[in-house]
């Protein structure tokens, strides 16, 4: 096993786990499911999941059916990376389920524990990988007696589209209405610019504090800021404003053409299937 594996979880996975838990059967203590994603070097990126029906009585029964084959038709690049369960307890049933997923995979599966009780006001997320524990019997042959679960560093990561969706959810959490209309192209552009201004203000404040000696400089943060600055082509304020206005006009034009096409399709549908006057 790798000594430095890192787990990155996309927010859609956590939302799926919470949705699965809220829809669980009555008196069901926890729910489990399969984790799908990609593995790059020592980074395990969990991008998707699906619920797995199971029972935990005297024996553990897991029913995977053909869910993975159906998922492969939509996301062919994603593979099994592990399984999740609600709650932070790893018991004997967890070992049996983990052993089942271990037989389905070529590498060691990741076990993701999601705390749905919100005991401290936050949703705790923990990731583990396992290594078999062996013992030598009288015939000097090693036999497996269980698993040792080693905690791994875990972080929440998302694509840009996911970040916009989370921001929209965060803004609507104080809204009493169950429905919220999504912003259009111009409103989304305005929101993106406002978020960019906030992040630029945070970066500028950090640089000022470092220059003033208030904050100890971090080499990793400095390299990231240097990469961001070097990726921007040198241009004057006037040229930058002109490019921004051109891009904004393109967005408005695309929105206008989309609305025009939608109206034309609706009109054609009415003319084709509607009742014309005699």
mmCIF file of C-alpha atoms in Angstrom:
data_model
loop_
_atom_site.group_PDB
_atom_site.id
_atom_site.type_symbol
_atom_site.label_atom_id
_atom_site.label_comp_id
_atom_site.label_asym_id
_atom_site.label_seq_id
_atom_site.Cartn_x
_atom_site.Cartn_y
_atom_site.Cartn_z
ATOM 1 C CA UNK A 1 0.000 0.000 0.000
ATOM 2 C CA UNK A 2 1.058 3.564 -0.631
ATOM 3 C CA UNK A 3 2.225 5.520 2.344
ATOM 4 C CA UNK A 4 0.834 8.852 1.167
ATOM 5 C CA UNK A 5 -2.540 8.311 -0.467
ATOM 6 C CA UNK A 6 -4.836 11.328 -0.469
ATOM 7 C CA UNK A 7 -8.597 11.260 -0.910
ATOM 8 C CA UNK A 8 -10.551 14.004 -2.671
ATOM 9 C CA UNK A 9 -14.337 13.906 -2.434
ATOM 10 C CA UNK A 10 -16.663 15.817 -4.728
ATOM 11 C CA UNK A 11 -19.656 17.518 -3.045
ATOM 12 C CA UNK A 12 -22.154 15.614 -5.204
ATOM 13 C CA UNK A 13 -21.019 12.428 -3.453
ATOM 14 C CA UNK A 14 -21.777 13.859 -0.020
ATOM 15 C CA UNK A 15 -25.174 15.105 -1.198
ATOM 16 C CA UNK A 16 -25.955 11.651 -2.587
ATOM 17 C CA UNK A 17 -24.985 10.030 0.714
ATOM 18 C CA UNK A 18 -27.228 12.413 2.655
ATOM 19 C CA UNK A 19 -30.109 11.821 0.236
ATOM 20 C CA UNK A 20 -29.627 8.057 0.595
ATOM 21 C CA UNK A 21 -29.640 8.346 4.381
ATOM 22 C CA UNK A 22 -32.839 10.433 4.497
ATOM 23 C CA UNK A 23 -34.609 7.876 2.285
ATOM 24 C CA UNK A 24 -33.511 4.847 4.310
ATOM 25 C CA UNK A 25 -35.966 2.266 5.563
ATOM 26 C CA UNK A 26 -37.539 2.601 8.976
ATOM 27 C CA UNK A 27 -35.305 1.357 11.813
ATOM 28 C CA UNK A 28 -32.321 1.080 9.463
ATOM 29 C CA UNK A 29 -29.254 2.214 11.390
ATOM 30 C CA UNK A 30 -27.026 3.127 8.475
ATOM 31 C CA UNK A 31 -26.773 2.981 4.703
ATOM 32 C CA UNK A 32 -23.890 1.972 2.462
ATOM 33 C CA UNK A 33 -23.003 2.506 -1.171
ATOM 34 C CA UNK A 34 -20.294 2.191 -3.774
ATOM 35 C CA UNK A 35 -17.797 4.943 -4.543
ATOM 36 C CA UNK A 36 -16.684 5.640 -8.110
ATOM 37 C CA UNK A 37 -13.911 7.847 -9.386
ATOM 38 C CA UNK A 38 -10.398 7.926 -10.741
ATOM 39 C CA UNK A 39 -6.989 7.172 -9.265
ATOM 40 C CA UNK A 40 -4.016 9.293 -10.316
ATOM 41 C CA UNK A 41 -0.688 8.406 -8.713
ATOM 42 C CA UNK A 42 -1.400 8.599 -4.971
ATOM 43 C CA UNK A 43 -4.600 10.669 -5.253
ATOM 44 C CA UNK A 44 -7.992 8.956 -5.128
ATOM 45 C CA UNK A 45 -10.660 11.278 -6.531
ATOM 46 C CA UNK A 46 -14.203 10.231 -5.608
ATOM 47 C CA UNK A 47 -16.564 11.695 -8.187
ATOM 48 C CA UNK A 48 -19.735 9.613 -7.975
ATOM 49 C CA UNK A 49 -21.574 7.075 -5.882
ATOM 50 C CA UNK A 50 -24.658 4.926 -5.902
ATOM 51 C CA UNK A 51 -26.580 3.310 -3.032
ATOM 52 C CA UNK A 52 -26.230 -0.397 -2.377
ATOM 53 C CA UNK A 53 -29.123 -2.257 -0.703
ATOM 54 C CA UNK A 54 -27.898 -4.414 2.155
ATOM 55 C CA UNK A 55 -28.951 -6.080 5.387
ATOM 56 C CA UNK A 56 -27.021 -6.356 8.636
ATOM 57 C CA UNK A 57 -28.427 -9.097 10.823
ATOM 58 C CA UNK A 58 -26.442 -12.172 11.746
ATOM 59 C CA UNK A 59 -24.984 -12.100 8.240
ATOM 60 C CA UNK A 60 -24.303 -9.252 5.837
ATOM 61 C CA UNK A 61 -25.950 -9.376 2.418
ATOM 62 C CA UNK A 62 -25.004 -6.905 -0.315
ATOM 63 C CA UNK A 63 -26.937 -6.539 -3.560
ATOM 64 C CA UNK A 64 -24.958 -4.716 -6.265
ATOM 65 C CA UNK A 65 -27.055 -5.921 -9.231
ATOM 66 C CA UNK A 66 -26.112 -4.201 -12.487
ATOM 67 C CA UNK A 67 -25.773 -0.660 -11.122
ATOM 68 C CA UNK A 68 -22.099 -0.409 -11.983
ATOM 69 C CA UNK A 69 -22.660 -1.545 -15.581
ATOM 70 C CA UNK A 70 -25.369 1.104 -15.987
ATOM 71 C CA UNK A 71 -23.085 3.768 -14.540
ATOM 72 C CA UNK A 72 -20.260 2.768 -16.901
ATOM 73 C CA UNK A 73 -22.477 3.662 -19.859
ATOM 74 C CA UNK A 74 -22.605 7.262 -18.620
ATOM 75 C CA UNK A 75 -19.102 7.605 -17.146
ATOM 76 C CA UNK A 76 -16.845 4.978 -18.759
ATOM 77 C CA UNK A 77 -13.660 6.395 -17.209
ATOM 78 C CA UNK A 78 -14.775 5.936 -13.606
ATOM 79 C CA UNK A 79 -14.001 2.776 -11.681
ATOM 80 C CA UNK A 80 -14.661 1.375 -8.230
ATOM 81 C CA UNK A 81 -12.548 3.192 -5.653
ATOM 82 C CA UNK A 82 -14.270 2.016 -2.466
ATOM 83 C CA UNK A 83 -17.489 2.265 -0.482
ATOM 84 C CA UNK A 84 -19.198 4.608 1.962
ATOM 85 C CA UNK A 85 -21.240 4.214 5.105
ATOM 86 C CA UNK A 86 -23.028 6.646 7.372
ATOM 87 C CA UNK A 87 -21.692 6.984 10.887
ATOM 88 C CA UNK A 88 -18.134 6.941 12.157
ATOM 89 C CA UNK A 89 -18.126 3.447 13.672
ATOM 90 C CA UNK A 90 -16.200 0.598 12.063
ATOM 91 C CA UNK A 91 -17.582 -2.717 13.365
ATOM 92 C CA UNK A 92 -17.454 -6.366 12.375
ATOM 93 C CA UNK A 93 -20.083 -5.847 9.681
ATOM 94 C CA UNK A 94 -17.928 -3.064 8.220
ATOM 95 C CA UNK A 95 -15.021 -5.505 7.937
ATOM 96 C CA UNK A 96 -17.213 -8.014 6.094
ATOM 97 C CA UNK A 97 -18.520 -5.367 3.679
ATOM 98 C CA UNK A 98 -15.003 -4.047 3.150
ATOM 99 C CA UNK A 99 -13.810 -7.567 2.371
ATOM 100 C CA UNK A 100 -16.578 -7.868 -0.230
ATOM 101 C CA UNK A 101 -15.504 -4.646 -1.992
ATOM 102 C CA UNK A 102 -11.865 -5.722 -1.714
ATOM 103 C CA UNK A 103 -12.697 -8.803 -3.801
ATOM 104 C CA UNK A 104 -14.378 -6.619 -6.442
ATOM 105 C CA UNK A 105 -11.348 -4.359 -6.932
ATOM 106 C CA UNK A 106 -7.757 -4.709 -8.083
ATOM 107 C CA UNK A 107 -6.443 -2.247 -5.478
ATOM 108 C CA UNK A 108 -7.240 -1.580 -1.846
ATOM 109 C CA UNK A 109 -10.697 0.050 -1.504
ATOM 110 C CA UNK A 110 -11.286 3.340 0.274
ATOM 111 C CA UNK A 111 -13.774 3.304 3.122
ATOM 112 C CA UNK A 112 -15.497 6.692 3.509
ATOM 113 C CA UNK A 113 -17.353 7.390 6.756
ATOM 114 C CA UNK A 114 -19.862 10.254 6.726
ATOM 115 C CA UNK A 115 -21.218 11.526 10.040
ATOM 116 C CA UNK A 116 -24.906 12.238 9.453
ATOM 117 C CA UNK A 117 -25.651 12.887 13.127
ATOM 118 C CA UNK A 118 -23.983 16.328 13.007
ATOM 119 C CA UNK A 119 -22.970 15.809 16.636
ATOM 120 C CA UNK A 120 -20.708 18.869 16.730
ATOM 121 C CA UNK A 121 -22.724 20.937 14.274
ATOM 122 C CA UNK A 122 -20.588 19.858 11.319
ATOM 123 C CA UNK A 123 -20.596 16.855 9.014
ATOM 124 C CA UNK A 124 -17.440 14.919 9.781
ATOM 125 C CA UNK A 125 -15.863 13.009 6.898
ATOM 126 C CA UNK A 126 -13.203 10.352 7.398
ATOM 127 C CA UNK A 127 -11.438 8.117 4.909
ATOM 128 C CA UNK A 128 -9.635 4.856 5.578
ATOM 129 C CA UNK A 129 -7.672 2.252 3.701
ATOM 130 C CA UNK A 130 -7.062 -1.241 4.952
ATOM 131 C CA UNK A 131 -4.198 -3.648 5.239
ATOM 132 C CA UNK A 132 -4.684 -7.318 6.142
ATOM 133 C CA UNK A 133 -3.626 -8.579 9.529
ATOM 134 C CA UNK A 134 -1.993 -11.989 9.495
ATOM 135 C CA UNK A 135 -1.041 -14.602 12.054
ATOM 136 C CA UNK A 136 1.211 -17.635 11.834
ATOM 137 C CA UNK A 137 -0.420 -20.909 12.801
ATOM 138 C CA UNK A 138 1.235 -24.138 13.894
ATOM 139 C CA UNK A 139 2.197 -25.059 10.337
ATOM 140 C CA UNK A 140 4.154 -21.817 9.926
ATOM 141 C CA UNK A 141 1.584 -20.640 7.368
ATOM 142 C CA UNK A 142 0.301 -17.077 7.599
ATOM 143 C CA UNK A 143 -3.461 -16.661 7.631
ATOM 144 C CA UNK A 144 -5.549 -13.489 7.570
ATOM 145 C CA UNK A 145 -7.346 -12.604 10.785
ATOM 146 C CA UNK A 146 -8.824 -9.250 9.815
ATOM 147 C CA UNK A 147 -8.112 -5.743 8.545
ATOM 148 C CA UNK A 148 -6.289 -2.762 9.973
ATOM 149 C CA UNK A 149 -7.957 0.524 8.938
ATOM 150 C CA UNK A 150 -5.506 3.378 8.516
ATOM 151 C CA UNK A 151 -6.893 6.955 8.326
ATOM 152 C CA UNK A 152 -6.096 8.981 5.221
ATOM 153 C CA UNK A 153 -6.116 12.737 4.599
ATOM 154 C CA UNK A 154 -9.397 13.720 2.976
ATOM 155 C CA UNK A 155 -10.465 16.983 1.357
ATOM 156 C CA UNK A 156 -13.512 18.235 -0.531
ATOM 157 C CA UNK A 157 -12.754 19.071 -4.147
ATOM 158 C CA UNK A 158 -15.002 20.112 -7.008
ATOM 159 C CA UNK A 159 -15.100 21.253 -10.601
ATOM 160 C CA UNK A 160 -15.968 24.831 -11.496
ATOM 161 C CA UNK A 161 -19.535 23.869 -12.358
ATOM 162 C CA UNK A 162 -19.892 22.168 -8.987
ATOM 163 C CA UNK A 163 -18.567 25.237 -7.202
ATOM 164 C CA UNK A 164 -21.215 27.401 -8.870
ATOM 165 C CA UNK A 165 -23.922 24.949 -7.834
ATOM 166 C CA UNK A 166 -22.716 24.944 -4.226
ATOM 167 C CA UNK A 167 -22.630 28.733 -4.192
ATOM 168 C CA UNK A 168 -26.230 28.795 -5.428
ATOM 169 C CA UNK A 169 -27.273 26.339 -2.722
ATOM 170 C CA UNK A 170 -25.473 28.396 -0.091
ATOM 171 C CA UNK A 171 -27.267 31.563 -1.165
ATOM 172 C CA UNK A 172 -30.653 29.846 -1.066
ATOM 173 C CA UNK A 173 -30.283 28.231 2.377
ATOM 174 C CA UNK A 174 -31.987 31.197 4.064
ATOM 175 C CA UNK A 175 -34.846 31.187 1.543
ATOM 176 C CA UNK A 176 -38.073 29.780 2.993
ATOM 177 C CA UNK A 177 -39.304 28.781 -0.448
ATOM 178 C CA UNK A 178 -38.572 25.224 -1.557
ATOM 179 C CA UNK A 179 -38.025 26.430 -5.116
ATOM 180 C CA UNK A 180 -35.419 28.865 -6.345
ATOM 181 C CA UNK A 181 -35.043 30.144 -9.866
ATOM 182 C CA UNK A 182 -31.552 29.788 -11.247
ATOM 183 C CA UNK A 183 -29.783 32.867 -12.484
ATOM 184 C CA UNK A 184 -29.440 33.604 -16.164
ATOM 185 C CA UNK A 185 -26.234 34.180 -18.096
ATOM 186 C CA UNK A 186 -25.800 37.831 -17.103
ATOM 187 C CA UNK A 187 -26.656 37.199 -13.449
ATOM 188 C CA UNK A 188 -24.225 34.280 -13.383
ATOM 189 C CA UNK A 189 -21.501 36.444 -14.900
ATOM 190 C CA UNK A 190 -22.155 39.160 -12.321
ATOM 191 C CA UNK A 191 -21.972 36.653 -9.484
ATOM 192 C CA UNK A 192 -18.720 35.170 -10.879
ATOM 193 C CA UNK A 193 -17.150 38.646 -11.078
ATOM 194 C CA UNK A 194 -18.170 39.402 -7.503
ATOM 195 C CA UNK A 195 -16.646 36.144 -6.295
ATOM 196 C CA UNK A 196 -13.467 36.901 -8.255
ATOM 197 C CA UNK A 197 -13.221 40.332 -6.631
ATOM 198 C CA UNK A 198 -13.550 38.771 -3.174
ATOM 199 C CA UNK A 199 -10.793 36.258 -3.869
ATOM 200 C CA UNK A 200 -8.530 38.931 -5.316
ATOM 201 C CA UNK A 201 -9.088 41.017 -2.171
ATOM 202 C CA UNK A 202 -8.118 38.046 0.010
ATOM 203 C CA UNK A 203 -4.979 37.419 -2.062
ATOM 204 C CA UNK A 204 -4.014 41.095 -1.968
ATOM 205 C CA UNK A 205 -4.525 41.239 1.801
ATOM 206 C CA UNK A 206 -2.305 38.168 2.217
ATOM 207 C CA UNK A 207 0.485 39.711 0.121
ATOM 208 C CA UNK A 208 0.255 42.992 2.072
ATOM 209 C CA UNK A 209 0.436 41.134 5.399
ATOM 210 C CA UNK A 210 3.483 39.166 4.236
ATOM 211 C CA UNK A 211 5.266 42.343 3.112
ATOM 212 C CA UNK A 212 4.398 44.008 6.424
ATOM 213 C CA UNK A 213 5.730 41.043 8.402
ATOM 214 C CA UNK A 214 2.347 40.234 9.952
ATOM 215 C CA UNK A 215 2.122 36.768 8.386
ATOM 216 C CA UNK A 216 4.798 34.137 7.907
ATOM 217 C CA UNK A 217 5.181 33.581 4.139
ATOM 218 C CA UNK A 218 4.175 30.191 2.797
ATOM 219 C CA UNK A 219 6.180 28.884 -0.162
ATOM 220 C CA UNK A 220 3.331 26.810 -1.587
ATOM 221 C CA UNK A 221 0.926 29.770 -1.503
ATOM 222 C CA UNK A 222 3.558 32.000 -3.071
ATOM 223 C CA UNK A 223 4.096 29.575 -5.936
ATOM 224 C CA UNK A 224 0.345 29.351 -6.531
ATOM 225 C CA UNK A 225 0.046 33.136 -6.664
ATOM 226 C CA UNK A 226 3.011 33.307 -9.037
ATOM 227 C CA UNK A 227 1.407 30.735 -11.342
ATOM 228 C CA UNK A 228 -1.846 32.732 -11.379
ATOM 229 C CA UNK A 229 -0.076 36.003 -12.143
ATOM 230 C CA UNK A 230 2.125 34.467 -14.856
ATOM 231 C CA UNK A 231 -0.903 32.893 -16.564
ATOM 232 C CA UNK A 232 -2.421 36.332 -17.218
ATOM 233 C CA UNK A 233 -1.084 37.929 -20.436
ATOM 234 C CA UNK A 234 0.350 41.424 -19.940
ATOM 235 C CA UNK A 235 -2.113 44.093 -21.074
ATOM 236 C CA UNK A 236 -3.148 47.622 -20.184
ATOM 237 C CA UNK A 237 -6.316 48.490 -18.270
ATOM 238 C CA UNK A 238 -7.942 49.807 -21.431
ATOM 239 C CA UNK A 239 -7.165 46.635 -23.384
ATOM 240 C CA UNK A 240 -8.377 44.441 -20.529
ATOM 241 C CA UNK A 241 -11.657 46.366 -20.328
ATOM 242 C CA UNK A 242 -12.120 46.073 -24.078
ATOM 243 C CA UNK A 243 -11.630 42.287 -23.983
ATOM 244 C CA UNK A 244 -14.039 41.963 -21.072
ATOM 245 C CA UNK A 245 -16.705 43.975 -22.883
ATOM 246 C CA UNK A 246 -16.271 41.864 -26.024
ATOM 247 C CA UNK A 247 -16.685 38.674 -23.995
ATOM 248 C CA UNK A 248 -19.762 40.077 -22.258
ATOM 249 C CA UNK A 249 -21.300 41.018 -25.603
ATOM 250 C CA UNK A 250 -20.674 37.469 -26.856
ATOM 251 C CA UNK A 251 -22.484 36.063 -23.806
ATOM 252 C CA UNK A 252 -25.430 38.391 -24.336
ATOM 253 C CA UNK A 253 -25.567 37.463 -28.027
ATOM 254 C CA UNK A 254 -25.572 33.740 -27.202
ATOM 255 C CA UNK A 255 -28.396 34.287 -24.723
ATOM 256 C CA UNK A 256 -30.388 36.261 -27.268
ATOM 257 C CA UNK A 257 -29.941 33.625 -29.995
ATOM 258 C CA UNK A 258 -30.890 30.862 -27.549
ATOM 259 C CA UNK A 259 -34.105 32.636 -26.599
ATOM 260 C CA UNK A 260 -34.859 33.349 -30.252
ATOM 261 C CA UNK A 261 -34.336 29.686 -31.196
ATOM 262 C CA UNK A 262 -36.539 28.567 -28.309
ATOM 263 C CA UNK A 263 -39.318 30.928 -29.398
ATOM 264 C CA UNK A 264 -39.051 29.761 -32.995
ATOM 265 C CA UNK A 265 -39.277 26.094 -31.985
ATOM 266 C CA UNK A 266 -42.306 26.797 -29.803
ATOM 267 C CA UNK A 267 -43.999 28.680 -32.659
ATOM 268 C CA UNK A 268 -43.251 25.874 -35.141
ATOM 269 C CA UNK A 269 -44.682 23.322 -32.723
ATOM 270 C CA UNK A 270 -47.881 25.306 -32.350
ATOM 271 C CA UNK A 271 -48.225 25.724 -36.119
ATOM 272 C CA UNK A 272 -47.591 22.022 -36.709
ATOM 273 C CA UNK A 273 -49.812 20.508 -34.037
ATOM 274 C CA UNK A 274 -52.199 23.350 -33.334
ATOM 275 C CA UNK A 275 -55.690 23.656 -34.767
ATOM 276 C CA UNK A 276 -55.641 26.195 -37.598
ATOM 277 C CA UNK A 277 -58.730 28.334 -38.212
ATOM 278 C CA UNK A 278 -60.899 27.200 -41.131
#
